[in-house]
């Protein structure tokens, strides 16, 4: 049984989605239990796999039993299975923790979504949850796979469902943003596919480990050919579009800020982070560290400079925003800069890449925390702009506490995980000699201080009355409690189903920070073998 | 903006041209993808999978059509998710477009019929009769394409599209309503899920016989009267998953058409 855990991670949400598709439209109440059962099954399978990984090293799973070296029964006797015959799933310490993060985030967001989806567009609830579970399937599958083409197929699953989840909001702007996202996302996926095609042309394989073996043969003789170089550029550009790396980030802010709260809570923490993971995976497991940083030295400098621009641009644009969700979206652009820059630092001890991998986990939970708060503010207090948050500490002290933890992590204050990821990134920057990256990180942290303390000030002392509520923007979310001061704290505060995920997330932010040494050590087992 | 697009296109184009330089010859049987990558010294680095696919497929799966074996068995995991992509596309269209309610406030899609055809409706008669004759043949052909996927070119995706097209033809020739009488919304949304369930269910069934997911050889216990139970199990399982694919594709093809053509109201089509 335990050897089937890796596939179970992907299959549980898939079957959940199918079951909701079959019986969900008859009775909407069936959706939520199915979602939770499916995701908790995944979570336990992830935990099971991860314990195996930590005990015995990377776990491989060969779908269809096409395990290289084994014999397949043929008509005239057994036939040996060659490398790259079937599709391989592979869990190591790098993606094991990410799988865990996906499982936890998706469970939290589904708890958060309980009422929110039921209230609006009730007749489409089962479709929403089917798409939600399919999105989880795609995210798990992208993370767990060890096959370059299978990755593309799951990118398709993930992208299609995320387009739909973004466009499902009632606002027209959401549909438009989703359309932009479709165009950009399709271009990105096509670039990736083209790159994989070029690689196949030169190596005759789609299995990541096999490709790396072929490329590295005889001191990178095949790896130095032009199509491989082109393939690398195409794959990188494709992934950069998907993760909204600096010049290619145009689709992200609108797509994530005009979509329903539940969708933004699952997409913002995970989509860009998984793309960063794919980039690291491709760098490490397909092309290999030596190919990138020893054979093609000049490239990493250029990418780090792009990352520096991304960090500075993201932070500056975030400063200019008055809408809370938009501001968070631009912060994501900056955070993507952190991770890409970190992964490309190329310091010999690989602290930069380890920091980037750790930051994927940290940023997933930081972003989740802030987006959950933004969702609660929008829903409960009708506050989408920063001015609307005036007096929030008094109105919703618990939610605001969660927000403060998320914000402190974003700024990078110990003992939250944000501090330690920046610490590892800066260490990588210093050892790699990329001082511009170190300076950009510090500037960006300072900008975050300004950003979040501005919000704290407004929330604590209140804004000028002239900047009061502007109801014209959000007539579809009717809520008349926010201005009523006679309500008790219990009625003003967010409901339990929102607070449970929020405090779960804040606890993880702090735990990730406290146990950072151990986690990074585990991650480095894969990154620096 | 035009300039930026021009620069981007030029850059991409020159990048692709740059890569072409080291390409293997067109149709070269010794290219890495066909025979495995080789070093300049002539030393073979590894075997290409495509060669094994060609030589061993019939041995292992008893399926003459190599493409189907690669698609439905060796890389069946990919194909399952391709089917999920189709399913997700249908759901996405439903989630975005479908509107519930009487829809009386939206103007009708069809232009008001002009009275060019005075006596009877000859065009209707011709189209209607032709469709009546054609649709059963189209559907029969679709079934043939699905069932022969592992012997000759064809398979679930192609057959499913042809099957879906027959319903679309009915909807175009008559109206959406009569097509929906045959194939109601409840039915096609269910059928789409059933397709995935068949595919993934077959895979999980293999796990119950202590093999990996989608290892069809595990189903040899059901092949009672066969000389090569394991190979025949693979062959029939491929047919099984193709049927699953066909279910989903048929349903989603029609679902997409129905939702798009009626602005999500499923009342009056084009």
mmCIF file of N, CA and C in Angstrom, chain A residues 112-171:
data_model
loop_
_atom_site.group_PDB
_atom_site.id
_atom_site.type_symbol
_atom_site.label_atom_id
_atom_site.label_comp_id
_atom_site.label_asym_id
_atom_site.label_seq_id
_atom_site.Cartn_x
_atom_site.Cartn_y
_atom_site.Cartn_z
ATOM 1 N N UNK A 112 -11.902 27.923 4.063
ATOM 2 C CA UNK A 112 -12.234 29.351 3.935
ATOM 3 C C UNK A 112 -13.399 29.553 2.970
ATOM 4 N N UNK A 113 -13.518 28.670 1.968
ATOM 5 C CA UNK A 113 -14.503 28.897 0.907
ATOM 6 C C UNK A 113 -15.889 28.422 1.288
ATOM 7 N N UNK A 114 -16.038 27.771 2.428
ATOM 8 C CA UNK A 114 -17.286 27.048 2.708
ATOM 9 C C UNK A 114 -18.539 27.851 2.379
ATOM 10 N N UNK A 115 -18.656 29.033 2.963
ATOM 11 C CA UNK A 115 -19.884 29.776 2.708
ATOM 12 C C UNK A 115 -19.773 30.645 1.465
ATOM 13 N N UNK A 116 -18.585 31.161 1.301
ATOM 14 C CA UNK A 116 -18.408 32.180 0.273
ATOM 15 C C UNK A 116 -18.914 31.702 -1.084
ATOM 16 N N UNK A 117 -18.649 30.469 -1.422
ATOM 17 C CA UNK A 117 -19.075 29.995 -2.732
ATOM 18 C C UNK A 117 -20.558 29.719 -2.737
ATOM 19 N N UNK A 118 -21.066 29.196 -1.627
ATOM 20 C CA UNK A 118 -22.473 28.856 -1.601
ATOM 21 C C UNK A 118 -23.368 30.064 -1.750
ATOM 22 N N UNK A 119 -22.919 31.180 -1.215
ATOM 23 C CA UNK A 119 -23.788 32.345 -1.246
ATOM 24 C C UNK A 119 -23.981 32.865 -2.663
ATOM 25 N N UNK A 120 -22.860 33.027 -3.354
ATOM 26 C CA UNK A 120 -22.949 33.615 -4.688
ATOM 27 C C UNK A 120 -23.078 32.527 -5.725
ATOM 28 N N UNK A 121 -23.855 32.743 -6.744
ATOM 29 C CA UNK A 121 -23.972 31.832 -7.871
ATOM 30 C C UNK A 121 -24.102 30.390 -7.395
ATOM 31 N N UNK A 122 -25.100 30.191 -6.558
ATOM 32 C CA UNK A 122 -25.227 28.902 -5.890
ATOM 33 C C UNK A 122 -25.340 27.763 -6.881
ATOM 34 N N UNK A 123 -25.885 28.027 -8.047
ATOM 35 C CA UNK A 123 -26.136 26.931 -8.971
ATOM 36 C C UNK A 123 -24.856 26.411 -9.598
ATOM 37 N N UNK A 124 -23.766 27.163 -9.486
ATOM 38 C CA UNK A 124 -22.520 26.695 -10.085
ATOM 39 C C UNK A 124 -21.555 26.138 -9.046
ATOM 40 N N UNK A 125 -22.034 25.977 -7.820
ATOM 41 C CA UNK A 125 -21.150 25.488 -6.762
ATOM 42 C C UNK A 125 -20.439 24.191 -7.124
ATOM 43 N N UNK A 126 -21.165 23.166 -7.601
ATOM 44 C CA UNK A 126 -20.441 21.917 -7.906
ATOM 45 C C UNK A 126 -19.368 22.108 -8.964
ATOM 46 N N UNK A 127 -19.633 22.932 -9.973
ATOM 47 C CA UNK A 127 -18.614 23.165 -10.998
ATOM 48 C C UNK A 127 -17.410 23.861 -10.396
ATOM 49 N N UNK A 128 -17.688 24.793 -9.496
ATOM 50 C CA UNK A 128 -16.559 25.475 -8.854
ATOM 51 C C UNK A 128 -15.674 24.474 -8.136
ATOM 52 N N UNK A 129 -16.289 23.584 -7.363
ATOM 53 C CA UNK A 129 -15.463 22.654 -6.592
ATOM 54 C C UNK A 129 -14.799 21.617 -7.487
ATOM 55 N N UNK A 130 -15.468 21.234 -8.570
ATOM 56 C CA UNK A 130 -14.801 20.315 -9.498
ATOM 57 C C UNK A 130 -13.543 20.977 -10.042
ATOM 58 N N UNK A 131 -13.684 22.225 -10.484
ATOM 59 C CA UNK A 131 -12.519 22.930 -11.018
ATOM 60 C C UNK A 131 -11.452 23.111 -9.937
ATOM 61 N N UNK A 132 -11.906 23.381 -8.734
ATOM 62 C CA UNK A 132 -10.966 23.582 -7.623
ATOM 63 C C UNK A 132 -10.131 22.330 -7.394
ATOM 64 N N UNK A 133 -10.814 21.180 -7.383
ATOM 65 C CA UNK A 133 -10.068 19.931 -7.155
ATOM 66 C C UNK A 133 -9.176 19.613 -8.349
ATOM 67 N N UNK A 134 -9.653 19.903 -9.561
ATOM 68 C CA UNK A 134 -8.802 19.656 -10.731
ATOM 69 C C UNK A 134 -7.560 20.544 -10.676
ATOM 70 N N UNK A 135 -7.744 21.774 -10.171
ATOM 71 C CA UNK A 135 -6.575 22.649 -10.005
ATOM 72 C C UNK A 135 -5.573 22.002 -9.048
ATOM 73 N N UNK A 136 -6.090 21.431 -7.954
ATOM 74 C CA UNK A 136 -5.190 20.761 -7.005
ATOM 75 C C UNK A 136 -4.500 19.579 -7.684
ATOM 76 N N UNK A 137 -5.256 18.819 -8.504
ATOM 77 C CA UNK A 137 -4.651 17.707 -9.240
ATOM 78 C C UNK A 137 -3.479 18.220 -10.066
ATOM 79 N N UNK A 138 -3.720 19.316 -10.787
ATOM 80 C CA UNK A 138 -2.678 19.864 -11.640
ATOM 81 C C UNK A 138 -1.466 20.297 -10.840
ATOM 82 N N UNK A 139 -1.711 20.966 -9.712
ATOM 83 C CA UNK A 139 -0.585 21.459 -8.912
ATOM 84 C C UNK A 139 0.219 20.305 -8.332
ATOM 85 N N UNK A 140 -0.481 19.309 -7.774
ATOM 86 C CA UNK A 140 0.224 18.135 -7.247
ATOM 87 C C UNK A 140 1.007 17.459 -8.366
ATOM 88 N N UNK A 141 0.333 17.265 -9.512
ATOM 89 C CA UNK A 141 0.940 16.531 -10.604
ATOM 90 C C UNK A 141 2.177 17.228 -11.138
ATOM 91 N N UNK A 142 2.099 18.576 -11.282
ATOM 92 C CA UNK A 142 3.256 19.325 -11.765
ATOM 93 C C UNK A 142 4.436 19.163 -10.829
ATOM 94 N N UNK A 143 4.127 19.139 -9.541
ATOM 95 C CA UNK A 143 5.205 19.101 -8.563
ATOM 96 C C UNK A 143 5.843 17.719 -8.491
ATOM 97 N N UNK A 144 5.027 16.686 -8.658
ATOM 98 C CA UNK A 144 5.524 15.346 -8.361
ATOM 99 C C UNK A 144 6.182 14.698 -9.573
ATOM 100 N N UNK A 145 5.919 15.205 -10.777
ATOM 101 C CA UNK A 145 6.318 14.457 -11.963
ATOM 102 C C UNK A 145 7.828 14.519 -12.203
ATOM 103 N N UNK A 146 8.323 13.481 -12.851
ATOM 104 C CA UNK A 146 9.731 13.476 -13.237
ATOM 105 C C UNK A 146 9.871 13.379 -14.734
ATOM 106 N N UNK A 147 8.853 13.815 -15.443
ATOM 107 C CA UNK A 147 8.821 13.670 -16.890
ATOM 108 C C UNK A 147 8.535 15.032 -17.503
ATOM 109 N N UNK A 148 9.360 15.435 -18.452
ATOM 110 C CA UNK A 148 9.259 16.804 -18.963
ATOM 111 C C UNK A 148 7.967 17.036 -19.726
ATOM 112 N N UNK A 149 7.477 16.009 -20.437
ATOM 113 C CA UNK A 149 6.247 16.239 -21.197
ATOM 114 C C UNK A 149 5.022 16.145 -20.299
ATOM 115 N N UNK A 150 5.060 15.204 -19.351
ATOM 116 C CA UNK A 150 3.941 15.102 -18.415
ATOM 117 C C UNK A 150 3.741 16.423 -17.683
ATOM 118 N N UNK A 151 4.838 17.083 -17.400
ATOM 119 C CA UNK A 151 4.764 18.394 -16.764
ATOM 120 C C UNK A 151 3.925 19.346 -17.598
ATOM 121 N N UNK A 152 4.140 19.323 -18.925
ATOM 122 C CA UNK A 152 3.378 20.217 -19.793
ATOM 123 C C UNK A 152 1.895 19.906 -19.717
ATOM 124 N N UNK A 153 1.543 18.610 -19.734
ATOM 125 C CA UNK A 153 0.127 18.240 -19.701
ATOM 126 C C UNK A 153 -0.514 18.780 -18.429
ATOM 127 N N UNK A 154 0.221 18.668 -17.317
ATOM 128 C CA UNK A 154 -0.358 19.133 -16.064
ATOM 129 C C UNK A 154 -0.364 20.651 -15.975
ATOM 130 N N UNK A 155 0.581 21.290 -16.666
ATOM 131 C CA UNK A 155 0.511 22.754 -16.756
ATOM 132 C C UNK A 155 -0.795 23.148 -17.432
ATOM 133 N N UNK A 156 -1.162 22.377 -18.471
ATOM 134 C CA UNK A 156 -2.436 22.656 -19.154
ATOM 135 C C UNK A 156 -3.622 22.517 -18.208
ATOM 136 N N UNK A 157 -3.647 21.408 -17.439
ATOM 137 C CA UNK A 157 -4.757 21.195 -16.507
ATOM 138 C C UNK A 157 -4.841 22.370 -15.542
ATOM 139 N N UNK A 158 -3.696 22.727 -14.973
ATOM 140 C CA UNK A 158 -3.669 23.802 -13.989
ATOM 141 C C UNK A 158 -4.109 25.118 -14.610
ATOM 142 N N UNK A 159 -3.582 25.423 -15.803
ATOM 143 C CA UNK A 159 -3.897 26.724 -16.397
ATOM 144 C C UNK A 159 -5.369 26.819 -16.732
ATOM 145 N N UNK A 160 -5.910 25.785 -17.382
ATOM 146 C CA UNK A 160 -7.315 25.855 -17.785
ATOM 147 C C UNK A 160 -8.221 26.061 -16.585
ATOM 148 N N UNK A 161 -7.964 25.289 -15.516
ATOM 149 C CA UNK A 161 -8.829 25.450 -14.359
ATOM 150 C C UNK A 161 -8.648 26.822 -13.729
ATOM 151 N N UNK A 162 -7.404 27.326 -13.738
ATOM 152 C CA UNK A 162 -7.233 28.629 -13.089
ATOM 153 C C UNK A 162 -7.869 29.744 -13.916
ATOM 154 N N UNK A 163 -7.834 29.617 -15.259
ATOM 155 C CA UNK A 163 -8.547 30.626 -16.060
ATOM 156 C C UNK A 163 -10.019 30.641 -15.662
ATOM 157 N N UNK A 164 -10.603 29.434 -15.554
ATOM 158 C CA UNK A 164 -12.033 29.366 -15.244
ATOM 159 C C UNK A 164 -12.311 29.918 -13.854
ATOM 160 N N UNK A 165 -11.451 29.577 -12.891
ATOM 161 C CA UNK A 165 -11.698 30.053 -11.526
ATOM 162 C C UNK A 165 -11.602 31.571 -11.456
ATOM 163 N N UNK A 166 -10.706 32.158 -12.260
ATOM 164 C CA UNK A 166 -10.596 33.620 -12.244
ATOM 165 C C UNK A 166 -11.817 34.246 -12.896
ATOM 166 N N UNK A 167 -12.267 33.654 -14.015
ATOM 167 C CA UNK A 167 -13.365 34.269 -14.759
ATOM 168 C C UNK A 167 -14.708 34.045 -14.107
ATOM 169 N N UNK A 168 -14.791 33.132 -13.112
ATOM 170 C CA UNK A 168 -16.090 32.822 -12.517
ATOM 171 C C UNK A 168 -16.672 33.963 -11.702
ATOM 172 N N UNK A 169 -15.844 34.935 -11.330
ATOM 173 C CA UNK A 169 -16.361 36.062 -10.575
ATOM 174 C C UNK A 169 -17.405 36.806 -11.384
ATOM 175 N N UNK A 170 -18.255 37.534 -10.680
ATOM 176 C CA UNK A 170 -19.332 38.185 -11.406
ATOM 177 C C UNK A 170 -18.862 39.457 -12.111
ATOM 178 N N UNK A 171 -17.698 39.956 -11.688
ATOM 179 C CA UNK A 171 -17.276 41.231 -12.263
ATOM 180 C C UNK A 171 -16.798 41.059 -13.697
#
